[in-house]
Coordinates of C-alpha atoms in Angstrom, one line a residue:
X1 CA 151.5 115.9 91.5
X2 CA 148.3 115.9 93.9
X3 CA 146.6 114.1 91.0
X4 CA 148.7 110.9 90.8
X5 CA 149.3 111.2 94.9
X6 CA 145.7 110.6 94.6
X7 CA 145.5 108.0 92.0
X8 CA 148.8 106.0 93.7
X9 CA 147.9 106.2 97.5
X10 CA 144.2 107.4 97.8
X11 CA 144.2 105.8 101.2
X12 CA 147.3 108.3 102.4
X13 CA 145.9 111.3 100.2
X14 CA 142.8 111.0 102.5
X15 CA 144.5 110.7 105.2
X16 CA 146.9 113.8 104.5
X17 CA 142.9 115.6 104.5
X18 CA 141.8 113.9 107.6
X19 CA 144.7 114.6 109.8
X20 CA 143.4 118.3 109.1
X21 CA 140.1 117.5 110.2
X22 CA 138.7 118.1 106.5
X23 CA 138.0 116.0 103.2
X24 CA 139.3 116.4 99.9
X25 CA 136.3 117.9 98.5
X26 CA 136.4 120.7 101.1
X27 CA 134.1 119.5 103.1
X28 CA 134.3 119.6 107.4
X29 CA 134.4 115.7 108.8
X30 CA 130.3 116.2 110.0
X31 CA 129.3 118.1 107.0
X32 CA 126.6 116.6 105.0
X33 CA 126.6 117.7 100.9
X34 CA 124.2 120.0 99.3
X35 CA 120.7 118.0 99.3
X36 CA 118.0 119.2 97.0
X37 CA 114.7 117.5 96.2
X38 CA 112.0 117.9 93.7
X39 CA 108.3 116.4 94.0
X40 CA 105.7 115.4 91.4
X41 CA 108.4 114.8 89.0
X42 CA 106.8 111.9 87.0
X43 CA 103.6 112.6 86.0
X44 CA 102.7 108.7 85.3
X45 CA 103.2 108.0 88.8
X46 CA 100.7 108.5 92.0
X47 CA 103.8 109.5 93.6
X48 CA 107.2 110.7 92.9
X49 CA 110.5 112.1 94.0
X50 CA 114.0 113.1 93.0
X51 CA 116.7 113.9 95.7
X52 CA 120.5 114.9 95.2
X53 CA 122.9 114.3 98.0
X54 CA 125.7 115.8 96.1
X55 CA 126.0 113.9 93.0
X56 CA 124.2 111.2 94.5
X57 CA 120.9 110.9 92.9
X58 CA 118.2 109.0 93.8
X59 CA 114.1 108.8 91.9
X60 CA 111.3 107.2 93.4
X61 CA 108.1 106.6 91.4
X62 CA 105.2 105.7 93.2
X63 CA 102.2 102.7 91.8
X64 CA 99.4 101.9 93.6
X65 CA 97.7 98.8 92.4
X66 CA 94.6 97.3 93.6
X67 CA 95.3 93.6 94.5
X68 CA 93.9 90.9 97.5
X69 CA 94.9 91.3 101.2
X70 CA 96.7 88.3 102.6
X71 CA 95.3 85.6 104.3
X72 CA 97.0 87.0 107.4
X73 CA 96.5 90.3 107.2
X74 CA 93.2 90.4 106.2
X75 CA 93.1 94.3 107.4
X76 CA 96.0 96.3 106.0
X77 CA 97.2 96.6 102.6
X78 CA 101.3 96.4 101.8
X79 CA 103.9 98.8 100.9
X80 CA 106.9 96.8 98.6
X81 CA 110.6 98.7 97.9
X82 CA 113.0 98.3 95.4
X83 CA 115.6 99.9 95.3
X84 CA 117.3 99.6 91.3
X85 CA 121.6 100.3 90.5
X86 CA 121.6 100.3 87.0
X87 CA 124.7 100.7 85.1
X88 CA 123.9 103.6 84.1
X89 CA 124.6 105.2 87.7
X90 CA 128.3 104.1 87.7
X91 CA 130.8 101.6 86.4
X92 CA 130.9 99.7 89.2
X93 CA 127.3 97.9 88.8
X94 CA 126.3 95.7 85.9
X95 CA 123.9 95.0 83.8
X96 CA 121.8 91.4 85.0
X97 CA 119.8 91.0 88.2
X98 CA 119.9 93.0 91.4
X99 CA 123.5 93.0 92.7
X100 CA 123.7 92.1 96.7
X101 CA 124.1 96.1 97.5
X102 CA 120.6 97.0 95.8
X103 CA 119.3 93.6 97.6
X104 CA 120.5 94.7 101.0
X105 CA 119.4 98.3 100.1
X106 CA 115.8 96.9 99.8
X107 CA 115.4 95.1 102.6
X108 CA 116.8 98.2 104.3
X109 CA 114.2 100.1 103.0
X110 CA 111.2 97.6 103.8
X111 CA 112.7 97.6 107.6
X112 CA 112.9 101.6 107.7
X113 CA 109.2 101.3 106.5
X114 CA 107.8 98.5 108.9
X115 CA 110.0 100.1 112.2
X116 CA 108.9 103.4 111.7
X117 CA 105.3 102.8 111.2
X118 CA 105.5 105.7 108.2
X119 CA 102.2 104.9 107.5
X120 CA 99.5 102.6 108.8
X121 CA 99.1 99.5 106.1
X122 CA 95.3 99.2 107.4
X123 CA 95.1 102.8 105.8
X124 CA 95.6 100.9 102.3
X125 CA 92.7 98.6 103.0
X126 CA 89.7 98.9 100.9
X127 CA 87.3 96.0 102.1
X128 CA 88.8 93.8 104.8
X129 CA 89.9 90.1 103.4
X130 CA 88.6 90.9 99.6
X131 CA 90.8 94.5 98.4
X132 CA 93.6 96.6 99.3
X133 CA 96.0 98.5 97.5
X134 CA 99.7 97.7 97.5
X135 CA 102.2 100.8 97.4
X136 CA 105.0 99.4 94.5
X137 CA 108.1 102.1 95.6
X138 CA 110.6 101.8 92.6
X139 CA 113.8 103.9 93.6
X140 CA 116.0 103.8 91.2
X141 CA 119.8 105.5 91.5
X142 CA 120.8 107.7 88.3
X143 CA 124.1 109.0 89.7
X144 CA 125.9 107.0 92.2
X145 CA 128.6 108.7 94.4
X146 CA 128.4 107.1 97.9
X147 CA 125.4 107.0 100.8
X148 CA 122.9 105.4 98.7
X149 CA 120.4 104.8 101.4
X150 CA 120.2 108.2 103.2
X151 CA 119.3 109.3 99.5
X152 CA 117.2 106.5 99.1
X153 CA 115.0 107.5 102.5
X154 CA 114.6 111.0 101.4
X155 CA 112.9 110.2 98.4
X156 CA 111.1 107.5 99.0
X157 CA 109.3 109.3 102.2
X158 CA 108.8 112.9 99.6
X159 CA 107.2 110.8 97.0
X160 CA 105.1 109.2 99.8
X161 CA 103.7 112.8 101.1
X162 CA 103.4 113.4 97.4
X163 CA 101.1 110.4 96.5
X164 CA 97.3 110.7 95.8
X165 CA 95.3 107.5 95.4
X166 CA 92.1 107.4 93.6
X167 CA 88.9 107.1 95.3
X168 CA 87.5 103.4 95.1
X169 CA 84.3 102.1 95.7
X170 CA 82.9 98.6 95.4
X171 CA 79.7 98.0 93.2
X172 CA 77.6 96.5 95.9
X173 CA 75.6 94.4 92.6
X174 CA 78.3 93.3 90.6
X175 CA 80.9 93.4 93.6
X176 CA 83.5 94.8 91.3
X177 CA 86.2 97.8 92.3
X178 CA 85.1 100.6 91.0
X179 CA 88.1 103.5 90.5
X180 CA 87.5 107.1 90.4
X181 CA 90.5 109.0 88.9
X182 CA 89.7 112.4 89.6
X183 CA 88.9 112.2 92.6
X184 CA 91.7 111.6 94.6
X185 CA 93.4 111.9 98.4
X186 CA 96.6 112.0 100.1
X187 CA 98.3 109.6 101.7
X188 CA 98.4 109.7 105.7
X189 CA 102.0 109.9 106.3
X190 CA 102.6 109.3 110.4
X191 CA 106.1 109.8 110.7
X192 CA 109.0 111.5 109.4
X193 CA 112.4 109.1 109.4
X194 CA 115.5 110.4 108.3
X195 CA 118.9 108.4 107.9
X196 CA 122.1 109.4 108.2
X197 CA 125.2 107.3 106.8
X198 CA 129.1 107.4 108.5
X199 CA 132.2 106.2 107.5
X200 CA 135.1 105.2 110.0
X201 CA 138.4 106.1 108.9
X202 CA 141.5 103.7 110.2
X203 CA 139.2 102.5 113.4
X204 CA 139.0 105.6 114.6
X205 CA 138.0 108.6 112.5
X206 CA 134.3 109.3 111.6
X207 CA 133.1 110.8 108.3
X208 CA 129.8 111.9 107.6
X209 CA 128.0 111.4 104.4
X210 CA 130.4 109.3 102.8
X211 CA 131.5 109.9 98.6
X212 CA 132.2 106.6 97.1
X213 CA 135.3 106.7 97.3
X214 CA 135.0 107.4 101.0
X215 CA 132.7 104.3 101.4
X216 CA 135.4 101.7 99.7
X217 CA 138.4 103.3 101.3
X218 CA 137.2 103.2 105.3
X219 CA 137.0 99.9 107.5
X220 CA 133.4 100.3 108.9
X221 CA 130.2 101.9 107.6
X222 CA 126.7 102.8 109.6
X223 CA 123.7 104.3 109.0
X224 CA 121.4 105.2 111.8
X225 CA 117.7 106.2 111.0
X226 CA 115.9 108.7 113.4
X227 CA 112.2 110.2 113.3
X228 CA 110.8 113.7 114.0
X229 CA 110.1 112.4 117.7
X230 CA 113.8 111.1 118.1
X231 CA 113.2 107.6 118.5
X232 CA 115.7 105.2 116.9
X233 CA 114.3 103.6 114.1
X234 CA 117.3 101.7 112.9
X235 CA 120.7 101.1 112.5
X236 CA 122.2 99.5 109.5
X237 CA 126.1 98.2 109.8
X238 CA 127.2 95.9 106.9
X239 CA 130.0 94.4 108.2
X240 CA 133.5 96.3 109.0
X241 CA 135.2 96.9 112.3
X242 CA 133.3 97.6 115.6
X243 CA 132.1 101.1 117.2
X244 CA 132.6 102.0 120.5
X245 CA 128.9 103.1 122.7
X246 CA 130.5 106.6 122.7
X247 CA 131.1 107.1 118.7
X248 CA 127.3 106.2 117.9
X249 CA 125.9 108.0 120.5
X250 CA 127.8 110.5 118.7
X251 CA 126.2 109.2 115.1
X252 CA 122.3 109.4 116.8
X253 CA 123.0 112.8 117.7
X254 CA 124.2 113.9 114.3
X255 CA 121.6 112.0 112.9
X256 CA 118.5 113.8 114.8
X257 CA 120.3 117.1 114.1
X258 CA 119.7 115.7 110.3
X259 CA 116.4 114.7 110.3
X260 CA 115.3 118.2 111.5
X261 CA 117.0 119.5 108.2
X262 CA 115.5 117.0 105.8
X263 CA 111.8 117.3 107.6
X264 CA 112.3 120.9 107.3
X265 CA 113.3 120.8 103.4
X266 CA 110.6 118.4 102.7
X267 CA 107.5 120.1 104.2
X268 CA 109.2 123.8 102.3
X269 CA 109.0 121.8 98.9
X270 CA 105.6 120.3 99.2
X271 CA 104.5 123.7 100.4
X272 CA 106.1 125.6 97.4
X273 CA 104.3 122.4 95.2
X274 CA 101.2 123.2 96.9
X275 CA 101.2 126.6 96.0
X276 CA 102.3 126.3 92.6
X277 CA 99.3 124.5 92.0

C-alpha cells in the first residue's frame, strides 16, 4: 500500500513524513546523510578525491599542466572546474554535451573557488608573464541522488589538500621548463569552505541535504557555502520561491555547524593517508 501511495502522490507521502518532522528515509528534517571520503584514489592524477553523501557520489581528479599566464594576470596561474553528469549517474541525464545543471554546477564551483580565495592563484606562477600552471578539476558524479554540489565541494577541496605538483625549473640557456617528477610539494590550501544544500517544502518547511526526489518535489532550493573562519562565501538559489531573513539565517547556522564536520573529516583522512604512507 505505502509503495503505490508513494508512486501515486509522492508529494502527499512526503508530506504525511514531514508533518512528523522526519523524512521517508528515517532521517530528522536537519540531518545530513552518512558522508565518507577517500583521498589519493587515482593514481594518474596529482590530485584526487571520492566523497559519498549517501548515495551521492562525487570524484575529482586533479591535472596540473604547465601553460602561459594571461596577458592580464601576468602573476598568478588559474584553477578551471568541471563538474561532468554522465548518464551513467542516473536516468535523468543524457548522453551529449553538458546539460544546464552540470553548467550551472561549474560556474558554481569556479565562484566557491574565486570567493573563498582556497588558494592563492600567484601560488601557481612559475615565472611571471612566461609560465604558470593551471589546476584542470574534473569532478565527475558516478551516483546521483540529490545535493550535487555540497558533494561536489567536498571533493574537490580533499583532492586539492591531496595534490602534489612537481618541482619546475627553467633552463636559464635554453629557457625551456624543466619538470622534476620526483620531487614534488603540496599545494597551499588557505581556506576550508564547506556547502550546505536545503530544500523548502510547501513555502514553508526546510529540509536539509536534499535526495533527489526531495530536490524535484520542493518549491525552492539553496545552498549556502561557509569557511573555517565563518565568513559567507556564497549562496547559490536557482530559482523557486523566496526565503524569509529568518529561515537563512537559520541555513548559515546549520551550515557553519557543517563545515566544522567536513573540516574535521577531511584533516582525519589526510592524516590517516599520511600515515599509511
Amino acid at each position: 500500500m505505502a509503495a503505490g501511495f508513494k508512486t501515486a502522490e509522492p508529494l502527499e507521502y512526503h508530506r504525511s513524513f514531514l508533518k512528523e518532522n522526519c523524512r521517508p528515509d528515517g532521517r530528522e528534517l536537519s540531518e545530513f546523510r552518512t558522508t565518507t571520503l577517500n583521498i589519493g584514489s587515482i593514481s594518474t592524477a596529482d590530485g584526487s578525491a571520492l566523497v559519498k553523501v549517501g548515495n551521492t557520489t562525487v570524484i575529482c581528479g586533479i591535472k596540473a599542466e604547465l601553460t602561459n599566464p594571461t596577458v592580464e594576470a601576468p602573476e598568478k596561474g588559474y584553477v578551471v572546474p568541471n563538474v561532468d553528469l554522465p548518464p551513467l549517474c542516473s536516468s535523468r541525464f543524457r548522453p551529449g554535451p553538458p546539460g544546464e545543471q552540470a553548467q550551472a554546477a561549474s560556474q558554481f564551483i569556479a565562484d566557491v573557488i574565486e570567493s573563498s580565495e582556497v588558494i592563492q592563484t600567484e601560488d601557481l606562477c612559475i615565472e611571471r608573464g612566461k609560465l604558470c600552471w593551471v589546476l584542470y578539476c574534473d569532478l565527475m558524479c558516478l551516483d546521483y541522488d540529490g545535493n550535487l554540489l555540497d558533494a561536489c565541494i567536498i571533493a574537490l577541496l580533499a583532492a586539492l589538500k591531496n595534490t602534489q605538483l612537481p618541482e619546475v625549473t627553467i633552463n636559464t640557456e635554453t629557457c625551456t621548463p624543466e619538470v622534476n617528477l620526483k620531487k614534488r610539494r603540496g599545494l597551499h590550501v588557505l581556506k576550508h569552505p564547506v556547502g550546505a544544500s536545503f530544500c523548502v517544502f510547501d513555502d514553508s518547511i526546510l529540509i536539509v541535504d536534499p535526495t533527489a526526489e526531495e530536490e524535484t518535489l520542493s518549491t525552492a532550493q539553496l545552498t549556502v557555502v561557509t569557511d573555517e573562519e565563518d565568513r559567507l562565501c556564497a549562496v547559490h538559489k536557482p530559482g523557486g520561491t523566496s526565503l524569509s531573513g529568518e529561515k537563512l539565517q537559520e541555513c548559515i547556522s546549520r551550515a557553519t555547524v557543517r563545515q566544522r564536520e567536513i573540516q574535521k573529516l577531511t584533516d582525519k583522512v589526510i592524516r590517516s593517508v599520511k600515515t599509511a604512507q
